Coordinates of C-alpha atoms and ligand atoms in Angstrom, one line a residue:
Chain U
M1 CA 40.9 -25.4 -60.6
N2 CA 44.0 -26.1 -60.3
G3 CA 47.0 -28.0 -58.1
V4 CA 46.6 -29.7 -55.2
P5 CA 43.3 -29.4 -52.7
K6 CA 43.4 -28.6 -49.4
I7 CA 40.6 -31.1 -48.2
E8 CA 39.1 -33.0 -50.5
L9 CA 35.9 -35.3 -49.3
R10 CA 35.0 -38.4 -52.2
G11 CA 31.8 -39.9 -52.1
V12 CA 31.6 -39.8 -47.9
K13 CA 29.0 -41.8 -46.4
K14 CA 27.9 -42.0 -42.8
S15 CA 25.1 -43.6 -40.6
F16 CA 23.8 -43.7 -37.7
G17 CA 22.3 -46.9 -36.7
R18 CA 19.5 -46.7 -39.1
K19 CA 19.1 -43.5 -40.0
L20 CA 21.6 -41.6 -43.2
V21 CA 23.2 -38.7 -42.7
L22 CA 26.0 -38.1 -45.6
D23 CA 25.1 -40.1 -48.5
G24 CA 28.3 -39.7 -50.4
V25 CA 29.5 -36.0 -50.6
N26 CA 31.7 -35.1 -52.7
L27 CA 33.1 -31.6 -52.2
S28 CA 36.9 -30.2 -52.5
I29 CA 38.5 -26.7 -50.8
Q30 CA 41.2 -25.3 -52.6
P31 CA 43.7 -23.5 -50.6
G32 CA 43.1 -19.9 -49.3
D33 CA 39.5 -20.9 -49.5
S34 CA 36.6 -19.6 -47.7
I35 CA 33.9 -22.0 -48.0
V36 CA 30.4 -22.2 -45.9
I37 CA 28.4 -25.3 -45.8
I38 CA 24.1 -23.9 -45.3
G39 CA 21.8 -26.4 -44.8
G40 CA 18.9 -27.3 -43.0
S41 CA 19.0 -28.3 -39.5
G42 CA 20.0 -31.6 -38.7
T43 CA 20.8 -32.4 -42.6
G44 CA 24.6 -33.0 -41.2
K45 CA 26.9 -30.6 -41.1
S46 CA 28.5 -31.1 -38.1
V47 CA 28.7 -34.4 -38.9
T48 CA 30.5 -33.9 -42.3
I49 CA 33.5 -31.7 -40.0
K50 CA 33.5 -34.1 -37.1
C51 CA 34.7 -36.8 -40.4
V52 CA 37.6 -34.4 -41.4
L53 CA 38.6 -34.6 -37.6
G54 CA 38.6 -38.1 -37.5
I55 CA 36.1 -37.9 -34.2
L56 CA 33.7 -39.8 -36.3
R57 CA 35.2 -42.5 -38.9
P58 CA 32.9 -42.0 -42.2
D59 CA 31.6 -45.8 -43.1
A60 CA 32.4 -45.2 -47.0
G61 CA 34.5 -42.8 -49.1
S62 CA 37.8 -41.3 -48.9
I63 CA 38.8 -37.4 -47.3
K64 CA 42.1 -36.0 -48.3
V65 CA 44.4 -33.5 -46.9
E66 CA 47.3 -32.0 -48.8
G67 CA 46.5 -35.2 -50.9
Q68 CA 47.1 -37.5 -48.5
E69 CA 44.1 -40.1 -46.8
V70 CA 43.5 -39.3 -43.6
T71 CA 40.6 -41.7 -42.5
G72 CA 42.4 -44.1 -40.6
L73 CA 44.7 -42.2 -39.4
H74 CA 46.0 -42.6 -35.4
G75 CA 48.3 -42.2 -33.2
R76 CA 50.9 -39.9 -33.2
N77 CA 50.3 -39.4 -37.1
R78 CA 46.9 -38.4 -35.8
D79 CA 48.4 -36.1 -33.8
A80 CA 50.8 -34.2 -36.0
Y81 CA 47.1 -33.9 -39.0
L82 CA 45.2 -32.6 -35.7
R83 CA 47.7 -29.9 -35.0
K84 CA 46.7 -28.4 -39.0
F85 CA 43.3 -27.7 -37.8
G86 CA 41.4 -25.0 -34.9
M87 CA 38.3 -26.1 -34.8
L88 CA 35.4 -24.1 -33.3
F89 CA 32.5 -26.1 -31.9
Q90 CA 29.1 -25.2 -32.6
G91 CA 28.2 -26.0 -28.2
A92 CA 31.8 -23.9 -27.4
A93 CA 32.8 -27.5 -25.9
L94 CA 34.9 -25.6 -23.9
F95 CA 36.9 -27.7 -20.9
D96 CA 35.0 -26.2 -18.0
S97 CA 38.1 -27.5 -15.5
L98 CA 40.0 -25.2 -16.6
P99 CA 39.9 -21.0 -16.4
V100 CA 39.7 -18.9 -19.8
W101 CA 43.0 -18.2 -20.2
E102 CA 44.1 -22.2 -20.1
N103 CA 41.0 -23.7 -22.3
V104 CA 42.2 -20.9 -25.5
A105 CA 46.3 -21.9 -24.2
F106 CA 45.4 -25.4 -23.9
G107 CA 47.0 -26.4 -27.5
L108 CA 49.7 -23.9 -27.4
I109 CA 50.4 -26.0 -24.2
Q110 CA 49.5 -29.7 -24.6
G111 CA 49.8 -29.9 -29.0
H112 CA 53.2 -27.4 -29.2
G113 CA 55.2 -27.3 -25.9
I114 CA 54.6 -24.3 -25.7
S115 CA 56.0 -22.5 -22.2
R116 CA 52.8 -22.1 -19.9
R117 CA 54.2 -17.9 -19.4
R118 CA 54.2 -17.5 -22.9
A119 CA 51.5 -19.0 -23.5
R120 CA 49.1 -17.3 -21.6
E121 CA 49.8 -13.9 -23.5
I122 CA 49.2 -15.6 -27.1
A123 CA 45.8 -16.5 -25.7
M124 CA 44.9 -12.7 -24.1
E125 CA 46.3 -11.5 -27.9
K126 CA 44.3 -14.0 -28.5
L127 CA 40.9 -13.2 -26.4
A128 CA 41.1 -9.5 -26.6
K129 CA 40.5 -10.0 -30.8
V130 CA 37.2 -11.4 -30.3
G131 CA 36.3 -8.6 -27.9
L132 CA 37.4 -10.2 -24.4
G133 CA 39.3 -8.8 -22.0
A134 CA 41.7 -9.3 -18.8
D135 CA 39.0 -9.6 -16.4
V136 CA 37.3 -13.0 -17.8
A137 CA 40.5 -14.8 -18.3
N138 CA 41.1 -16.2 -14.2
L139 CA 37.2 -16.8 -14.7
S140 CA 35.9 -20.4 -15.3
P141 CA 34.0 -21.0 -18.2
A142 CA 30.6 -21.5 -16.5
E143 CA 30.6 -18.4 -15.5
L144 CA 30.1 -16.9 -18.7
S145 CA 27.5 -16.3 -20.9
G146 CA 26.8 -18.2 -24.0
G147 CA 27.7 -15.8 -26.9
M148 CA 31.3 -15.4 -24.4
Q149 CA 32.3 -18.7 -24.4
K150 CA 31.2 -19.6 -27.6
R151 CA 34.1 -16.5 -28.3
V152 CA 36.8 -17.8 -26.1
G153 CA 36.1 -21.1 -28.1
L154 CA 36.9 -19.5 -31.8
A155 CA 39.6 -17.6 -29.6
R156 CA 40.6 -21.8 -28.9
A157 CA 40.6 -22.1 -32.5
I158 CA 42.9 -19.7 -33.9
A159 CA 44.7 -19.8 -30.8
A160 CA 47.6 -21.7 -32.5
D161 CA 47.8 -20.5 -35.8
P162 CA 46.0 -22.9 -37.8
E163 CA 46.4 -23.3 -41.6
I164 CA 42.8 -24.9 -41.4
I165 CA 40.2 -23.7 -39.4
F166 CA 36.9 -25.1 -38.5
F167 CA 33.5 -22.8 -37.7
D168 CA 30.8 -24.5 -36.1
E169 CA 27.6 -21.8 -36.3
P170 CA 30.2 -19.0 -35.3
T171 CA 27.5 -16.3 -34.8
T172 CA 25.1 -18.5 -33.6
G173 CA 24.1 -16.6 -30.2
L174 CA 26.0 -13.5 -30.4
D175 CA 23.9 -9.9 -30.7
P176 CA 24.2 -8.7 -33.8
I177 CA 27.4 -6.0 -33.4
M178 CA 29.3 -8.7 -31.7
A179 CA 28.2 -10.8 -34.6
D180 CA 29.5 -8.1 -37.3
I181 CA 32.8 -8.3 -35.3
I182 CA 33.0 -11.8 -35.4
N183 CA 32.8 -11.6 -39.6
N184 CA 35.4 -9.5 -40.1
L185 CA 37.6 -11.5 -37.6
I186 CA 37.2 -14.4 -39.5
A187 CA 37.6 -12.9 -42.9
T188 CA 40.4 -11.2 -42.0
T189 CA 42.0 -14.0 -40.6
V190 CA 41.1 -16.0 -43.5
R191 CA 43.1 -13.3 -46.1
D192 CA 45.4 -12.1 -43.5
L193 CA 47.2 -15.2 -42.7
G194 CA 45.8 -17.4 -45.5
V195 CA 43.8 -20.1 -43.5
T196 CA 41.8 -22.6 -45.3
A197 CA 38.6 -22.1 -43.6
L198 CA 35.1 -24.2 -43.5
S199 CA 32.1 -23.2 -41.6
I200 CA 29.0 -23.2 -41.1
T201 CA 26.0 -21.1 -40.7
H202 CA 22.5 -20.4 -40.7
D203 CA 22.5 -16.1 -41.0
I204 CA 22.9 -16.5 -45.4
A205 CA 24.3 -12.1 -44.4
S206 CA 27.0 -14.5 -42.8
A207 CA 27.8 -16.1 -44.7
R208 CA 28.1 -13.5 -47.5
K209 CA 31.1 -11.6 -45.5
I210 CA 33.0 -14.0 -44.5
S211 CA 33.1 -17.2 -47.4
N212 CA 34.1 -16.7 -51.5
R213 CA 32.4 -20.0 -51.7
V214 CA 29.1 -21.7 -50.7
A215 CA 28.4 -25.3 -50.2
M216 CA 25.1 -26.7 -49.4
L217 CA 24.3 -30.0 -48.2
Y218 CA 20.3 -31.3 -48.7
K219 CA 19.3 -35.1 -48.6
G220 CA 23.2 -35.7 -47.5
K221 CA 24.4 -35.0 -50.6
I222 CA 26.3 -31.3 -51.5
I223 CA 23.6 -30.0 -54.0
W224 CA 25.3 -27.6 -55.2
D225 CA 28.6 -25.8 -54.7
G226 CA 29.8 -22.5 -56.3
A227 CA 30.9 -18.7 -55.6
T228 CA 28.9 -17.3 -53.1
A229 CA 29.4 -14.1 -55.9
E230 CA 26.5 -16.5 -57.6
M231 CA 25.6 -17.7 -54.8
D232 CA 22.1 -15.1 -56.1
H233 CA 21.9 -16.3 -59.8
S234 CA 22.1 -20.2 -59.1
G235 CA 18.6 -20.8 -60.8
N236 CA 18.7 -23.9 -58.3
P237 CA 14.8 -23.3 -56.4
Y238 CA 16.5 -25.5 -53.2
L239 CA 19.4 -23.1 -52.1
D240 CA 17.0 -20.2 -53.7
Q241 CA 14.1 -21.5 -51.0
F242 CA 16.8 -21.4 -48.6
I243 CA 18.6 -18.3 -49.1
H244 CA 15.0 -16.5 -49.0
G245 CA 14.0 -18.5 -45.9
S246 CA 11.1 -19.1 -47.2
A247 CA 8.6 -21.7 -46.2
V248 CA 7.3 -22.5 -49.4
G249 CA 9.7 -24.1 -52.1
P250 CA 10.4 -27.8 -53.0
I251 CA 12.5 -28.4 -49.4
K252 CA 9.7 -29.8 -47.2
M253 CA 10.2 -29.5 -43.6
E254 CA 8.6 -32.8 -41.7
V255 CA 6.6 -30.6 -39.8
R256 CA 2.6 -31.2 -39.0
Q257 CA 0.5 -28.6 -38.7
Chain V
M1 CA 3.0 -83.0 -34.5
Q2 CA 1.6 -80.4 -36.4
N3 CA 2.7 -77.7 -34.1
R4 CA 6.1 -79.1 -33.9
P5 CA 8.2 -76.7 -36.6
T6 CA 6.4 -73.6 -34.5
H7 CA 7.7 -74.6 -31.0
L8 CA 11.5 -75.7 -33.5
I9 CA 11.3 -72.5 -34.3
E10 CA 10.5 -70.9 -30.7
T11 CA 13.3 -72.9 -29.2
M12 CA 15.8 -71.5 -31.4
N13 CA 14.0 -67.9 -30.8
I14 CA 15.3 -68.4 -27.5
F15 CA 18.8 -69.7 -28.4
A16 CA 19.4 -66.7 -30.5
A17 CA 18.6 -64.2 -28.0
V18 CA 20.6 -66.0 -25.2
G19 CA 23.3 -65.9 -27.8
R20 CA 23.0 -62.4 -28.5
V21 CA 23.1 -61.3 -25.0
I22 CA 26.1 -63.4 -24.4
L23 CA 28.0 -61.6 -27.5
A24 CA 27.1 -58.6 -25.8
L25 CA 28.5 -59.2 -22.7
F26 CA 31.6 -60.5 -24.9
A27 CA 31.6 -57.1 -26.3
A28 CA 31.4 -55.2 -23.6
A29 CA 34.3 -57.5 -21.8
G30 CA 36.2 -56.5 -25.0
R31 CA 36.0 -53.1 -25.5
L32 CA 36.6 -52.7 -21.7
A33 CA 40.4 -54.8 -21.9
I34 CA 40.9 -52.9 -24.6
F35 CA 40.1 -49.2 -22.7
M36 CA 42.0 -50.9 -19.8
L37 CA 44.6 -52.1 -22.0
D38 CA 45.5 -48.7 -23.6
G39 CA 44.8 -47.0 -20.3
I40 CA 47.4 -48.4 -18.9
S41 CA 50.3 -48.4 -22.0
H42 CA 50.1 -44.4 -22.1
S43 CA 51.2 -44.2 -18.4
L44 CA 54.2 -45.9 -19.9
R45 CA 54.8 -43.6 -22.4
P46 CA 55.3 -40.0 -22.2
P47 CA 54.0 -37.2 -21.9
I48 CA 52.8 -38.1 -18.4
Y49 CA 49.6 -35.0 -16.5
W50 CA 51.5 -34.4 -13.4
K51 CA 49.1 -31.8 -12.5
V52 CA 46.8 -34.1 -13.4
I53 CA 47.3 -36.7 -11.6
L54 CA 48.2 -35.2 -8.4
Q55 CA 44.4 -33.0 -8.8
E56 CA 43.4 -36.7 -8.3
M57 CA 44.6 -38.0 -6.0
I58 CA 43.9 -34.7 -3.8
G59 CA 40.4 -36.2 -4.7
V60 CA 40.7 -40.0 -4.5
G61 CA 42.8 -39.4 -1.3
Y62 CA 42.4 -36.5 1.2
F63 CA 38.8 -35.6 0.4
S64 CA 37.7 -39.0 1.2
L65 CA 39.6 -39.4 4.7
P66 CA 36.7 -37.8 7.0
V67 CA 34.1 -40.1 5.5
V68 CA 36.2 -43.2 5.1
G69 CA 38.2 -42.3 8.7
L70 CA 34.5 -42.0 10.8
T71 CA 32.8 -46.1 8.5
A72 CA 36.6 -47.5 9.9
F73 CA 36.0 -46.1 13.2
F74 CA 32.7 -47.3 13.8
T75 CA 33.5 -50.5 11.7
G76 CA 36.0 -51.4 14.2
A77 CA 34.6 -50.8 17.5
V78 CA 31.2 -52.9 16.0
L79 CA 33.9 -55.3 15.5
C80 CA 35.3 -55.3 19.0
L81 CA 31.9 -55.3 20.5
Q82 CA 30.3 -58.3 18.6
I83 CA 33.6 -59.8 18.9
F84 CA 33.4 -59.5 22.8
I85 CA 29.7 -60.7 22.4
G86 CA 30.4 -63.2 21.0
G87 CA 33.4 -65.0 22.4
S88 CA 32.3 -64.2 26.3
R89 CA 30.1 -67.4 25.2
Y90 CA 33.3 -69.8 25.3
G91 CA 35.4 -67.4 27.7
A92 CA 37.4 -66.8 24.6
E93 CA 37.0 -62.2 25.5
S94 CA 40.8 -62.1 26.2
F95 CA 40.8 -62.4 21.6
V96 CA 39.2 -59.4 21.0
P97 CA 42.8 -57.5 20.1
Q98 CA 43.8 -60.4 18.7
I99 CA 41.0 -60.9 15.6
V100 CA 39.8 -56.7 15.4
V101 CA 43.5 -56.1 14.1
L102 CA 43.2 -59.3 11.6
G103 CA 39.2 -58.5 10.6
I104 CA 40.5 -54.9 10.2
T105 CA 43.9 -55.6 8.5
R106 CA 42.8 -58.0 6.2
E107 CA 39.7 -57.9 5.1
L108 CA 37.7 -54.7 6.5
G109 CA 40.1 -51.9 6.2
P110 CA 40.5 -52.3 2.5
V111 CA 36.5 -53.5 1.9
I112 CA 35.0 -50.8 3.9
A113 CA 37.5 -47.7 2.3
G114 CA 36.9 -49.6 -1.0
L115 CA 33.7 -49.3 -1.4
M116 CA 33.3 -45.8 0.5
V117 CA 35.0 -44.4 -2.3
A118 CA 33.4 -46.6 -5.2
G119 CA 30.3 -44.3 -3.9
R120 CA 32.8 -41.2 -3.6
V121 CA 35.1 -40.8 -6.8
S122 CA 33.4 -44.1 -8.9
A123 CA 30.2 -41.2 -8.9
A124 CA 32.3 -39.0 -9.6
I125 CA 34.3 -39.5 -12.1
A126 CA 32.1 -41.0 -14.1
A127 CA 29.8 -37.6 -13.9
E128 CA 32.7 -36.0 -14.9
L129 CA 33.9 -37.8 -18.3
G130 CA 30.1 -38.2 -19.0
T131 CA 29.9 -34.6 -18.9
M132 CA 33.1 -33.8 -20.4
R133 CA 31.7 -36.5 -23.5
V134 CA 27.9 -34.7 -24.2
T135 CA 29.0 -31.6 -24.4
E136 CA 32.0 -32.9 -27.4
Q137 CA 34.9 -31.3 -24.7
I138 CA 36.3 -35.1 -25.0
D139 CA 36.9 -34.4 -28.7
A140 CA 37.6 -31.0 -28.2
L141 CA 40.8 -32.5 -26.4
T142 CA 41.5 -34.5 -29.6
T143 CA 41.7 -31.6 -31.9
L144 CA 43.8 -30.0 -29.3
S145 CA 46.2 -32.7 -30.7
T146 CA 45.7 -34.2 -27.2
N147 CA 45.2 -38.0 -26.4
P148 CA 41.4 -38.2 -24.4
V149 CA 43.2 -41.3 -23.0
K150 CA 46.0 -40.0 -22.1
Y151 CA 45.2 -37.5 -20.2
L152 CA 41.7 -37.6 -18.9
V153 CA 41.9 -41.3 -17.8
T154 CA 45.3 -42.7 -17.2
P155 CA 46.3 -39.9 -14.7
R156 CA 43.0 -41.4 -13.0
L157 CA 44.3 -45.2 -12.7
I158 CA 47.4 -43.6 -11.5
A159 CA 45.7 -41.8 -9.2
G160 CA 43.6 -44.8 -7.8
V161 CA 46.2 -47.2 -7.5
V162 CA 48.4 -44.9 -5.4
S163 CA 46.6 -43.0 -3.2
M164 CA 44.1 -45.8 -1.9
P165 CA 46.3 -47.9 -0.2
I166 CA 47.6 -44.5 1.7
L167 CA 44.4 -44.5 2.5
V168 CA 43.6 -47.7 3.2
A169 CA 47.0 -47.4 5.7
I170 CA 45.1 -45.0 7.6
A171 CA 41.8 -46.6 7.6
D172 CA 43.5 -49.7 9.4
A173 CA 44.6 -47.7 11.9
I174 CA 41.6 -45.5 12.5
G175 CA 39.6 -49.0 12.5
V176 CA 41.9 -50.3 15.1
L177 CA 41.7 -47.5 17.4
G178 CA 37.8 -47.9 16.7
G179 CA 37.6 -51.3 18.8
Y180 CA 41.0 -49.6 21.2
V181 CA 38.1 -47.3 22.5
V182 CA 35.6 -49.7 22.7
A183 CA 36.9 -52.2 24.8
T184 CA 38.9 -50.0 27.2
R185 CA 36.0 -47.8 27.2
A186 CA 33.5 -49.8 27.3
L187 CA 34.7 -53.5 28.3
N188 CA 37.4 -52.7 30.6
F189 CA 40.3 -53.9 28.7
N190 CA 44.0 -53.0 30.2
S191 CA 45.0 -50.5 27.9
S192 CA 48.5 -51.1 27.8
V193 CA 47.5 -55.4 27.0
Y194 CA 44.8 -54.3 24.5
L195 CA 47.8 -52.4 22.7
K196 CA 50.5 -55.0 23.7
N197 CA 48.4 -57.9 21.8
T198 CA 47.6 -55.8 18.7
A199 CA 50.9 -55.0 18.0
N200 CA 52.2 -58.7 18.7
F201 CA 49.9 -60.4 16.8
V202 CA 50.0 -58.9 13.7
T203 CA 52.3 -59.0 11.2
S204 CA 53.3 -57.4 7.9
G205 CA 51.9 -59.8 5.7
D206 CA 48.6 -59.1 6.8
V207 CA 49.0 -55.8 6.6
S208 CA 51.0 -56.0 3.3
S209 CA 47.9 -58.1 2.3
G210 CA 45.8 -55.3 2.9
L211 CA 47.3 -52.1 0.6
T212 CA 47.5 -55.0 -2.3
K213 CA 44.4 -55.2 -1.9
A214 CA 43.4 -51.6 -1.4
A215 CA 45.6 -50.8 -4.4
V216 CA 43.4 -53.2 -7.0
F217 CA 40.5 -51.7 -5.5
G218 CA 41.7 -47.8 -6.2
F219 CA 42.3 -49.4 -10.2
I220 CA 38.4 -51.0 -9.9
I221 CA 37.2 -47.5 -9.1
A222 CA 38.9 -45.4 -11.2
L223 CA 38.6 -47.9 -14.3
M224 CA 35.0 -48.1 -13.8
G225 CA 35.1 -45.0 -13.0
C226 CA 36.5 -43.6 -16.1
Y227 CA 35.4 -46.2 -18.9
N228 CA 31.4 -46.0 -17.8
G229 CA 31.6 -41.7 -17.7
F230 CA 33.9 -42.0 -21.1
Y231 CA 31.5 -44.1 -23.0
S232 CA 28.0 -42.3 -21.9
K233 CA 25.8 -40.8 -24.9
G234 CA 22.3 -38.8 -24.6
G235 CA 22.4 -35.9 -22.3
A236 CA 21.8 -35.9 -19.0
Q237 CA 20.2 -38.7 -18.4
G238 CA 22.6 -40.9 -20.4
V239 CA 25.9 -39.0 -17.1
G240 CA 23.2 -40.3 -14.9
A241 CA 23.1 -43.8 -15.5
A242 CA 26.7 -43.3 -16.1
T243 CA 27.4 -42.9 -12.8
T244 CA 24.8 -44.9 -11.1
N245 CA 26.6 -47.9 -13.2
A246 CA 30.2 -47.3 -12.3
V247 CA 29.6 -47.0 -8.8
V248 CA 27.5 -50.1 -9.2
S249 CA 30.1 -52.6 -10.9
A250 CA 33.2 -50.3 -9.1
S251 CA 31.1 -51.8 -5.8
I252 CA 31.2 -55.2 -7.5
L253 CA 33.5 -56.1 -8.6
I254 CA 35.0 -54.9 -5.3
L255 CA 33.9 -57.7 -3.3
A256 CA 34.3 -60.5 -5.9
S257 CA 37.6 -59.0 -6.4
N258 CA 38.1 -59.3 -2.7
Y259 CA 36.8 -62.7 -2.5
L260 CA 39.3 -64.2 -5.4
M261 CA 42.4 -62.1 -4.0
T262 CA 41.6 -63.3 -0.4
S263 CA 41.5 -67.4 -1.2
L264 CA 44.9 -66.3 -3.6
I265 CA 46.7 -64.9 -0.3
F266 CA 44.9 -67.0 2.3
T267 CA 45.1 -70.3 1.3
R268 CA 48.2 -71.4 -0.6
Ligands
LIG301 N1 27.2 -39.3 -33.1 C1 25.6 -39.4 -33.2 N2 25.1 -40.5 -32.7 C2 23.9 -40.4 -33.5 N3 23.3 -39.6 -34.0 C3 24.2 -38.7 -34.5 C4 25.0 -38.4 -34.0 N4 26.0 -37.2 -34.3 C5 25.0 -36.6 -34.7 N5 23.7 -37.6 -35.7 C6 22.8 -37.7 -36.2 O1 22.9 -36.8 -37.4 C7 22.0 -36.2 -38.3 C8 23.0 -34.9 -38.4 O2 23.9 -34.4 -37.4 P1 24.2 -32.9 -37.2 O3 25.3 -32.6 -35.8 O4 25.2 -32.8 -38.0 O5 23.5 -31.9 -38.1 P2 23.6 -30.2 -38.3 O6 23.6 -30.5 -39.9 O7 24.9 -29.5 -38.0 O8 22.2 -29.3 -37.4 P3 22.4 -28.0 -36.9 O9 22.2 -27.3 -38.2 O10 21.0 -28.3 -36.4 O11 23.3 -28.4 -35.8 C9 21.0 -35.9 -36.7 O12 19.7 -36.1 -37.3 C10 21.8 -36.0 -35.6 O13 20.4 -37.1 -35.5
LIG302 MG1 25.1 -28.5 -36.5

């Protein structure tokens, strides 16, 4: 790989109390990459992105963005750093005290100092891109369905045209047609605007559509990392089991029969 | 002799347990102090979220008016009645207006309003911020380049400090009115004499000491609501616990700081 990676994780560790979640994650993401992280539920995929965003502080390891160490950033430097990012939270995390359009416009108004009127126009544009019309703009998030909230969260993540976007399960809870629309949106956003994207998904079909690279997290480490096209002949039994969704294989889920 | 070592170990265990509790207490106090200073320091640095401040002031002040007004009225009324009953044993009934206005402005106005608002507003703030915490809305603020303490905590602290004195000033007036109504309707006081005695007796120091207390209580109410909400964890149950803790700790701190301030202001 050439050039400075957009995002580089080296030996990132994180535990909660006695529970070790990340056990030395190594991952490097090139500019313009669209990478998907897959892995079982509770393996620490969301924790990984929260570490990059500084919401969680890793216990050890280094995280570099464009060659600059970012763990331990605070104050204005951190605000400036986070302006590069858009983030779709797994649970959407919409502000329920604000109407839908202000949720989408929030980062534009507060983080980028754009006027409310202009920010509203941009918000309406982004809402349209995720298939939501002007009729929902003034509703409160609590009045929306789960899938609609997710799409508002997506519109908020792309509102400020960030350089790097994290999507935590962008298509979970959407009907198959809407899921495909969102997949296309992510794919075109990456292709046309040259952003770097990191998505988490359990949907292998979606991963094929939106990513050029796949990394699999298992037991706190990245156990496979390669081009999406090579995913099917990786020869890695863990990855094979995961993408075929089979209960038989080296990955044992902790359930009692 | 034989069991001496185990005895010693048991004693050590007690020390260790006490030590742990004390350490945890200091850690919590330190965390609260840092949180408080962080919240205050943001009030000096732009941007300042005026809209949020205004919203919170309406919540703290305006919407607390009915409940605070009612409690103040009945407190003034019952105070008047008790002082009359107690005072009549010594033929001191004529001091009723003076003692009512003193009691209301110096102590009961701020404390009763403080406790009522603690129940209403601390709980509401803790529930709101707690829900924002567990649904990751606070994390989302960070990712949108907005400091959550600056956006959520500082405006509430400012709103508490500004609106409580206004609320207490109104409560003082309503409390005195409560005493006046009982005195003139039930106890045959002359209305103009009662008012004259009240007005001549009360000093601006009485009122301003009460309003100073109110500002401190407003700060405590907002701080306890914010702190407990901001650090709540563990879903709906955690938010419930945060709400309870906010009200209990705000109430205790109000009563304790009230004693402290009374002894500082009036016994010099
Ligand atoms: N704030 C936290 N405090 C304590 N434990 C946490 C916290 N956040 C995450 N964990 C733990 O870390 C582990 C990984 O969580 P994470 O949310 O990253 O899973 P995930 O890979 O995103 O799973 P899913 O696919 O279900 O979203 C979980 O076991 C969870 O219990
Ligand atoms: Mg997750």
